[in-house]
Amino acid sequence: MNSRPLKARLAALAASLITLALLAACEPPPPKEADTGRIGVTAGEIRIGSSLPLSGHASHLGQETLRGATAYINHVNTQGGVHGRRITLITRDDGYDPPRCVANTQMLIVEDQVFALSCYVGTPTTTKILPMLVGARIPLVGAFTGANDLRNPFQRYVVNVRPSYYQETAAAVEHIVGDLGLKRIGVFYQFDAYGFDGLKGTEFALRSYGMAPVARGSYARGTLDVEEGLTRITESDAQAVVIIGSAAPSAKFIKLAREKNPDLVFYAVSFVGAEEIARMLGPDERAKVLVSQVMPPPDLPETRGLLSGVKEYDELLRASYPGHSPTSVGLEGFINAKVLVEGLRRAGPDLTRERFIDAIEDIRDFSLGLANTLTYGPGDHRGLQRVYFTKLEEGRFVLVNDWSKPFAPSACK
């Protein structure tokens, strides 16, 4: 074999490699981690993504959360945005369906190129996207769920605003057992991650009194099939029922259970949506219904008149949605947006996702205009801690001020 062509080929290959090396030297380096953290941020815009139920049986929660958040974001944008950047909220409807929420989140991150996520609604949906937050290093601020999975173990990219379901159920059991003296407690729950979380929290709380649920009944998410669970609980001679569900099945359960035992006491966690279940039960319903809430009820004179955050929500809601009544769910969306914006402001003009999380962790005793302040820190993204208790009275929920007579008519109307 002639060596001359081989030498020529080797020389040509060497020349090609040198050329490629020179071209590579002229190419920009791959993006650094700090640059990927700037996705969703331009000179004039910050894109925020949200997947929430805007249709289906949990649509009331999604729509109210969105109205509250939008009311505050609209206000911020009219004031010039944050460091000169307007906030764009990109929303996708998941119908309270976990696979749709996962698909929506993928589109928000990959196609919509959002900077952060906010105002997700629901435990079975939100818990499914937690691994994606770590993979994308993308923050989630303020989800309408008290799920323990968002809190334990600690996750850097999850910023909680509301108290947990464990906190809600622990406070409720303390009142039901300690103040009302009721010993036979049943649990009616949605058969999914949300219901299991609330059931576990209730069981933990009862265990501290040396007790356990006398009965457990459930229903499938998205249905009104409450009868089997109803039978289990009513046959147990329960005195009170802890409800971990959404509004429609919970309302049906309460109505049917009262036909069998009019003296039953019902307690529901905040996800039920106080205003929605009150509407479904009707103004003439005399059931003994308690609902824990993680925001002060915004439609009461004693909160709207005394708390600046509730008053601000009321005013900005009317500006964006004239004629629309304030709700506890809407107030939570509003407060979620306030926390998001405060983090963006503290992060400064050179905004990245890591700087944003660092800025959130720098928040100490921050006033949201509510009855308690907000504090975060490294390793602590729990958020607010106070739980409010309300009772059904003449078609709406009012604050419980006297646990010795919780179902006596309120002095304030």
Coordinates of C-alpha atoms in Angstrom, one line a residue:
M1 CA 0.0 0.0 0.0
N2 CA 1.3 3.5 -1.0
S3 CA 2.0 5.5 2.1
R4 CA 1.7 8.9 0.4
P5 CA -2.1 8.9 0.2
L6 CA -2.2 7.9 3.9
K7 CA 0.0 10.8 4.9
A8 CA -2.1 13.1 2.8
R9 CA -5.2 11.8 4.5
L10 CA -3.7 12.2 8.0
A11 CA -2.6 15.7 7.1
A12 CA -6.1 16.6 5.9
L13 CA -7.6 15.1 9.1
A14 CA -5.2 17.1 11.2
A15 CA -6.2 20.3 9.3
S16 CA -9.9 19.5 9.9
L17 CA -9.4 19.0 13.6
I18 CA -7.5 22.3 13.8
T19 CA -10.3 24.1 12.0
L20 CA -13.0 22.6 14.3
A21 CA -11.0 23.6 17.3
L22 CA -10.8 27.2 16.0
L23 CA -14.5 27.2 15.3
A24 CA -15.3 25.9 18.7
A25 CA -13.1 28.6 20.3
C26 CA -15.3 31.2 18.5
E27 CA -18.6 29.6 19.8
P28 CA -20.1 31.0 22.9
P29 CA -19.7 28.8 26.0
P30 CA -22.6 26.7 27.1
P31 CA -25.0 28.5 29.5
K32 CA -24.0 28.6 33.1
E33 CA -26.4 27.6 35.8
A34 CA -27.0 31.3 36.6
D35 CA -28.0 31.9 33.0
T36 CA -30.6 29.0 33.0
G37 CA -32.0 30.6 36.2
R38 CA -32.9 33.7 34.1
I39 CA -35.4 31.8 31.9
G40 CA -38.7 33.6 31.9
V41 CA -37.1 37.0 32.6
T42 CA -36.6 39.7 30.0
A43 CA -35.9 43.4 30.2
G44 CA -39.6 44.1 30.5
E45 CA -41.3 40.9 31.6
I46 CA -41.3 38.1 34.2
R47 CA -43.4 35.1 33.2
I48 CA -45.1 33.1 35.9
G49 CA -47.0 29.8 35.3
S50 CA -49.9 28.2 37.0
S51 CA -51.8 25.0 36.5
L52 CA -55.1 24.9 38.3
P53 CA -58.7 23.7 37.9
L54 CA -60.6 26.2 35.9
S55 CA -63.2 23.6 34.9
G56 CA -64.7 20.6 36.6
H57 CA -65.9 20.0 40.1
A58 CA -63.1 21.9 41.8
S59 CA -63.3 24.9 39.4
H60 CA -64.6 27.2 42.1
L61 CA -61.3 26.9 43.9
G62 CA -59.2 27.4 40.8
Q63 CA -61.2 30.4 39.5
E64 CA -61.2 32.1 42.9
T65 CA -57.5 31.6 43.4
L66 CA -56.8 33.0 40.0
R67 CA -59.0 36.1 40.5
G68 CA -57.3 36.9 43.8
A69 CA -53.8 36.5 42.3
T70 CA -54.7 38.4 39.2
A71 CA -56.1 41.3 41.2
Y72 CA -52.8 41.9 42.9
I73 CA -50.6 41.3 39.8
N74 CA -52.8 43.8 37.9
H75 CA -52.2 46.3 40.6
V76 CA -48.4 45.7 40.6
N77 CA -48.3 46.0 36.8
T78 CA -50.2 49.4 36.8
Q79 CA -47.5 50.6 39.3
G80 CA -44.7 49.8 36.8
G81 CA -44.1 46.1 37.7
V82 CA -41.1 44.9 39.7
H83 CA -37.9 46.6 38.9
G84 CA -39.4 47.8 35.6
R85 CA -40.7 44.3 34.6
R86 CA -44.4 43.5 34.2
I87 CA -45.6 40.2 35.5
T88 CA -47.3 37.9 33.0
L89 CA -49.3 35.1 34.5
I90 CA -49.7 32.1 32.1
T91 CA -52.5 29.7 33.2
R92 CA -53.4 26.3 32.1
D93 CA -56.6 24.4 33.2
D94 CA -55.9 20.9 34.7
G95 CA -59.5 20.2 35.8
Y96 CA -58.1 18.9 39.2
D97 CA -56.6 15.9 37.2
P98 CA -53.0 14.9 38.1
P99 CA -51.9 13.7 34.6
R100 CA -53.2 17.0 33.1
C101 CA -51.4 19.0 35.8
V102 CA -48.1 17.2 35.0
A103 CA -48.6 17.8 31.2
N104 CA -49.4 21.5 31.9
T105 CA -46.4 21.9 34.1
Q106 CA -44.1 20.4 31.4
M107 CA -45.5 22.9 28.9
L108 CA -45.2 25.8 31.3
I109 CA -41.5 25.0 31.9
V110 CA -40.4 23.9 28.4
E111 CA -42.7 25.7 26.0
D112 CA -43.8 28.8 27.9
Q113 CA -40.4 29.2 29.5
V114 CA -41.7 30.6 32.8
F115 CA -39.5 31.9 35.5
A116 CA -41.5 30.4 38.4
L117 CA -44.8 28.7 39.2
S118 CA -47.5 29.9 41.6
C119 CA -51.1 29.3 42.7
Y120 CA -51.3 25.6 42.0
V121 CA -54.5 24.1 43.5
G122 CA -54.9 20.6 45.0
T123 CA -52.9 17.9 46.7
P124 CA -53.2 15.1 44.1
T125 CA -52.1 17.5 41.3
T126 CA -49.4 19.5 43.0
T127 CA -47.6 16.6 44.7
K128 CA -47.2 15.0 41.2
I129 CA -45.0 17.8 39.9
L130 CA -42.6 18.0 42.9
P131 CA -39.8 16.0 41.1
M132 CA -40.1 18.4 38.2
L133 CA -39.3 21.4 40.4
V134 CA -36.0 19.9 41.4
G135 CA -35.1 18.8 37.9
A136 CA -35.8 22.3 36.5
R137 CA -34.6 24.2 39.6
I138 CA -37.9 26.2 39.3
P139 CA -39.6 27.7 42.3
L140 CA -43.3 27.0 43.2
V141 CA -44.7 29.8 45.4
G142 CA -48.0 29.4 47.2
A143 CA -50.0 26.2 46.4
F144 CA -53.6 25.8 47.6
T145 CA -52.9 22.6 49.5
G146 CA -51.8 21.8 53.0
A147 CA -50.2 18.6 51.9
N148 CA -47.3 17.4 54.2
D149 CA -45.3 16.3 51.1
L150 CA -44.7 19.9 50.3
R151 CA -43.2 20.5 53.7
N152 CA -41.5 17.3 54.8
P153 CA -38.8 16.7 53.8
F154 CA -37.8 20.3 53.2
Q155 CA -37.6 21.3 49.5
R156 CA -35.7 24.4 48.5
Y157 CA -37.9 25.2 45.4
V158 CA -41.2 24.9 47.3
V159 CA -42.4 28.0 49.1
N160 CA -45.5 27.4 51.2
V161 CA -47.7 30.2 52.3
R162 CA -50.7 28.5 54.0
P163 CA -50.5 26.3 57.1
S164 CA -50.6 22.5 56.6
Y165 CA -53.5 20.1 56.9
Y166 CA -51.8 18.6 59.9
Q167 CA -52.0 22.0 61.6
E168 CA -55.6 22.4 60.6
T169 CA -56.7 19.0 61.8
A170 CA -54.7 19.2 65.0
A171 CA -56.4 22.5 65.9
A172 CA -59.8 21.1 65.0
V173 CA -59.4 17.9 67.1
E174 CA -58.3 20.1 70.1
H175 CA -61.5 22.0 69.9
I176 CA -63.8 19.0 69.1
V177 CA -62.4 16.8 71.9
G178 CA -61.0 19.4 74.3
D179 CA -63.7 22.1 74.1
L180 CA -66.8 20.3 72.9
G181 CA -66.1 17.1 74.8
L182 CA -66.9 14.8 71.9
K183 CA -65.2 11.4 72.0
R184 CA -66.6 9.4 69.0
I185 CA -65.0 11.0 65.9
G186 CA -65.4 9.6 62.3
V187 CA -63.5 10.7 59.2
F188 CA -65.0 11.1 55.8
Y189 CA -62.3 11.6 53.1
Q190 CA -61.6 11.8 49.4
F191 CA -59.8 8.6 48.3
D192 CA -56.6 10.1 47.0
A193 CA -53.5 11.9 48.3
Y194 CA -55.5 14.8 49.6
G195 CA -57.8 12.6 51.7
F196 CA -55.0 10.4 52.9
D197 CA -53.1 13.4 54.1
G198 CA -56.0 14.8 56.1
L199 CA -56.9 11.3 57.4
K200 CA -53.3 10.8 58.7
G201 CA -53.3 14.3 60.3
T202 CA -56.6 13.5 62.1
E203 CA -55.3 10.2 63.3
F204 CA -52.1 11.8 64.6
A205 CA -54.2 14.4 66.5
L206 CA -56.6 11.9 68.0
R207 CA -53.7 9.7 69.1
S208 CA -52.5 12.5 71.3
Y209 CA -55.8 12.0 73.2
G210 CA -55.4 8.2 73.3
M211 CA -58.2 8.0 70.6
A212 CA -58.7 6.8 67.1
P213 CA -61.4 7.3 64.5
V214 CA -64.5 5.2 65.3
A215 CA -65.1 4.9 61.5
R216 CA -63.5 5.8 58.2
G217 CA -65.6 6.4 55.1
S218 CA -64.4 7.6 51.7
Y219 CA -65.6 8.6 48.2
A220 CA -63.8 8.6 44.8
R221 CA -62.4 12.0 43.6
G222 CA -64.7 13.6 41.0
T223 CA -67.8 11.7 42.1
L224 CA -70.8 12.2 44.5
D225 CA -70.7 8.5 45.5
V226 CA -70.8 9.2 49.3
E227 CA -73.4 6.5 50.3
E228 CA -70.9 3.7 51.3
G229 CA -68.8 6.0 53.4
L230 CA -71.9 7.5 54.9
T231 CA -73.2 4.1 56.0
R232 CA -69.9 3.2 57.7
I233 CA -69.9 6.5 59.7
T234 CA -73.5 6.6 60.7
E235 CA -73.5 3.0 61.8
S236 CA -70.6 3.8 64.1
D237 CA -72.7 6.2 66.3
A238 CA -70.1 9.0 65.6
Q239 CA -70.7 12.3 67.4
A240 CA -68.6 14.3 65.0
V241 CA -67.2 13.8 61.5
V242 CA -64.0 15.3 60.2
I243 CA -64.4 15.9 56.4
I244 CA -61.5 15.9 54.0
G245 CA -63.2 16.6 50.7
S246 CA -64.4 19.1 48.1
A247 CA -67.6 21.1 48.3
A248 CA -70.2 19.0 46.4
P249 CA -69.6 15.6 47.9
S250 CA -69.1 17.1 51.3
A251 CA -72.4 19.0 51.1
K252 CA -74.3 15.8 50.0
F253 CA -72.7 13.9 52.8
I254 CA -73.8 16.4 55.4
K255 CA -77.4 16.5 54.1
L256 CA -77.7 12.7 54.1
A257 CA -76.0 12.3 57.5
R258 CA -78.3 14.8 59.1
E259 CA -81.3 12.8 58.0
K260 CA -79.9 9.9 60.2
N261 CA -78.5 12.0 63.0
P262 CA -79.5 15.7 63.2
D263 CA -77.1 16.3 66.2
L264 CA -73.9 15.3 64.3
V265 CA -71.2 17.9 64.4
F266 CA -69.3 18.3 61.1
Y267 CA -65.8 19.8 60.6
A268 CA -64.2 20.4 57.2
V269 CA -60.7 21.5 56.3
S270 CA -60.2 24.7 54.3
F271 CA -59.9 23.1 50.9
V272 CA -63.7 22.5 51.0
G273 CA -64.2 26.2 50.1
A274 CA -66.3 27.8 52.8
E275 CA -68.4 30.0 50.5
E276 CA -69.1 27.2 48.0
I277 CA -70.2 24.7 50.6
A278 CA -72.4 27.3 52.3
R279 CA -74.1 28.0 48.9
M280 CA -74.6 24.3 48.4
L281 CA -76.1 23.7 51.8
G282 CA -78.4 26.7 51.5
P283 CA -79.5 29.5 53.8
D284 CA -82.0 27.3 55.7
E285 CA -79.5 24.5 56.6
R286 CA -79.2 24.2 60.3
A287 CA -76.4 21.7 60.4
K288 CA -73.6 22.2 62.9
V289 CA -70.8 22.7 60.5
L290 CA -67.3 24.0 61.3
V291 CA -64.7 24.9 58.7
S292 CA -61.1 25.8 59.5
Q293 CA -59.6 28.5 57.3
V294 CA -56.1 29.6 56.8
M295 CA -57.0 33.2 55.9
P296 CA -59.3 35.5 57.9
P297 CA -62.8 35.4 56.3
P298 CA -62.8 38.6 54.1
D299 CA -66.5 39.1 54.0
L300 CA -66.9 39.9 57.7
P301 CA -66.9 43.4 59.1
E302 CA -64.5 42.6 61.9
T303 CA -61.8 41.4 59.4
R304 CA -62.4 43.8 56.5
G305 CA -62.5 46.8 58.8
L306 CA -59.5 45.9 61.0
L307 CA -57.0 44.1 58.7
S308 CA -55.3 46.2 56.0
G309 CA -54.5 43.1 53.9
V310 CA -58.2 42.1 53.7
K311 CA -59.2 45.7 52.9
E312 CA -56.6 45.9 50.1
Y313 CA -57.8 42.6 48.7
D314 CA -61.4 43.9 48.7
E315 CA -60.4 47.1 46.9
L316 CA -58.2 45.6 44.3
L317 CA -60.7 42.8 43.6
R318 CA -63.3 45.4 42.9
A319 CA -60.9 47.2 40.6
S320 CA -60.2 44.0 38.5
Y321 CA -63.5 42.2 38.9
P322 CA -66.3 44.8 39.6
G323 CA -69.2 43.3 41.4
H324 CA -67.4 40.1 42.4
S325 CA -67.7 39.3 46.1
P326 CA -64.5 38.6 48.1
T327 CA -63.9 34.9 49.2
S328 CA -61.4 33.2 51.5
V329 CA -60.1 31.3 48.5
G330 CA -59.6 34.5 46.6
L331 CA -57.8 36.1 49.5
E332 CA -55.4 33.2 49.6
G333 CA -54.6 33.6 45.9
F334 CA -54.1 37.3 46.6
I335 CA -51.7 36.7 49.4
N336 CA -49.8 34.1 47.4
A337 CA -49.2 36.8 44.7
K338 CA -48.1 39.2 47.4
V339 CA -45.4 36.8 48.7
L340 CA -44.3 36.1 45.1
V341 CA -43.9 39.8 44.3
E342 CA -42.1 40.5 47.6
G343 CA -39.6 37.8 46.7
L344 CA -39.1 39.3 43.2
R345 CA -38.5 42.8 44.7
R346 CA -36.0 41.6 47.3
A347 CA -34.1 39.6 44.6
G348 CA -33.2 42.8 42.9
P349 CA -32.9 43.8 39.2
D350 CA -30.4 41.0 38.4
L351 CA -33.1 38.3 38.8
T352 CA -32.3 34.6 38.8
R353 CA -34.1 31.7 40.4
E354 CA -31.5 31.1 43.0
R355 CA -31.4 34.8 44.0
F356 CA -35.2 34.7 44.2
I357 CA -35.1 31.7 46.7
D358 CA -32.4 33.4 48.7
A359 CA -34.5 36.6 48.8
I360 CA -37.6 34.6 50.0
E361 CA -35.4 33.1 52.8
D362 CA -34.5 36.6 53.9
I363 CA -38.1 37.5 54.7
R364 CA -38.6 38.0 58.5
D365 CA -41.7 39.2 60.3
F366 CA -43.1 40.5 57.0
S367 CA -46.6 42.1 57.3
L368 CA -49.2 40.9 54.8
G369 CA -51.9 43.0 56.5
L370 CA -53.3 39.9 58.2
A371 CA -53.4 38.9 61.9
N372 CA -49.9 37.4 61.8
T373 CA -46.7 38.1 60.1
L374 CA -44.7 35.9 57.6
T375 CA -41.2 34.5 58.3
Y376 CA -39.0 32.2 56.2
G377 CA -35.4 31.1 56.5
P378 CA -32.9 28.6 55.1
G379 CA -34.5 25.2 55.7
D380 CA -37.9 26.8 56.6
H381 CA -40.4 27.5 53.9
R382 CA -43.5 26.7 56.0
G383 CA -45.2 30.1 55.8
L384 CA -48.1 31.3 57.8
Q385 CA -49.1 29.3 61.0
R386 CA -52.5 30.7 62.2
V387 CA -55.7 28.7 61.7
Y388 CA -59.1 30.4 61.9
F389 CA -62.4 28.6 62.8
T390 CA -65.7 29.5 61.3
K391 CA -69.2 28.1 61.8
L392 CA -72.2 27.9 59.4
E393 CA -74.8 30.5 60.4
E394 CA -77.8 31.6 58.2
G395 CA -76.1 30.6 55.0
R396 CA -72.6 31.9 55.6
F397 CA -69.6 31.2 57.7
V398 CA -68.8 33.4 60.6
L399 CA -65.9 33.4 63.1
V400 CA -66.2 31.1 66.2
N401 CA -65.5 33.4 69.2
D402 CA -66.8 31.3 72.0
W403 CA -66.0 27.6 72.1
S404 CA -68.2 27.0 75.1
K405 CA -71.2 27.7 72.9
P406 CA -69.9 27.5 69.3
F407 CA -73.3 27.0 67.6
A408 CA -75.1 29.8 69.5
P409 CA -76.2 32.7 67.2
S410 CA -73.4 35.3 66.8
A411 CA -73.9 38.8 68.3
C412 CA -72.5 40.4 65.2
K413 CA -74.6 40.0 62.0

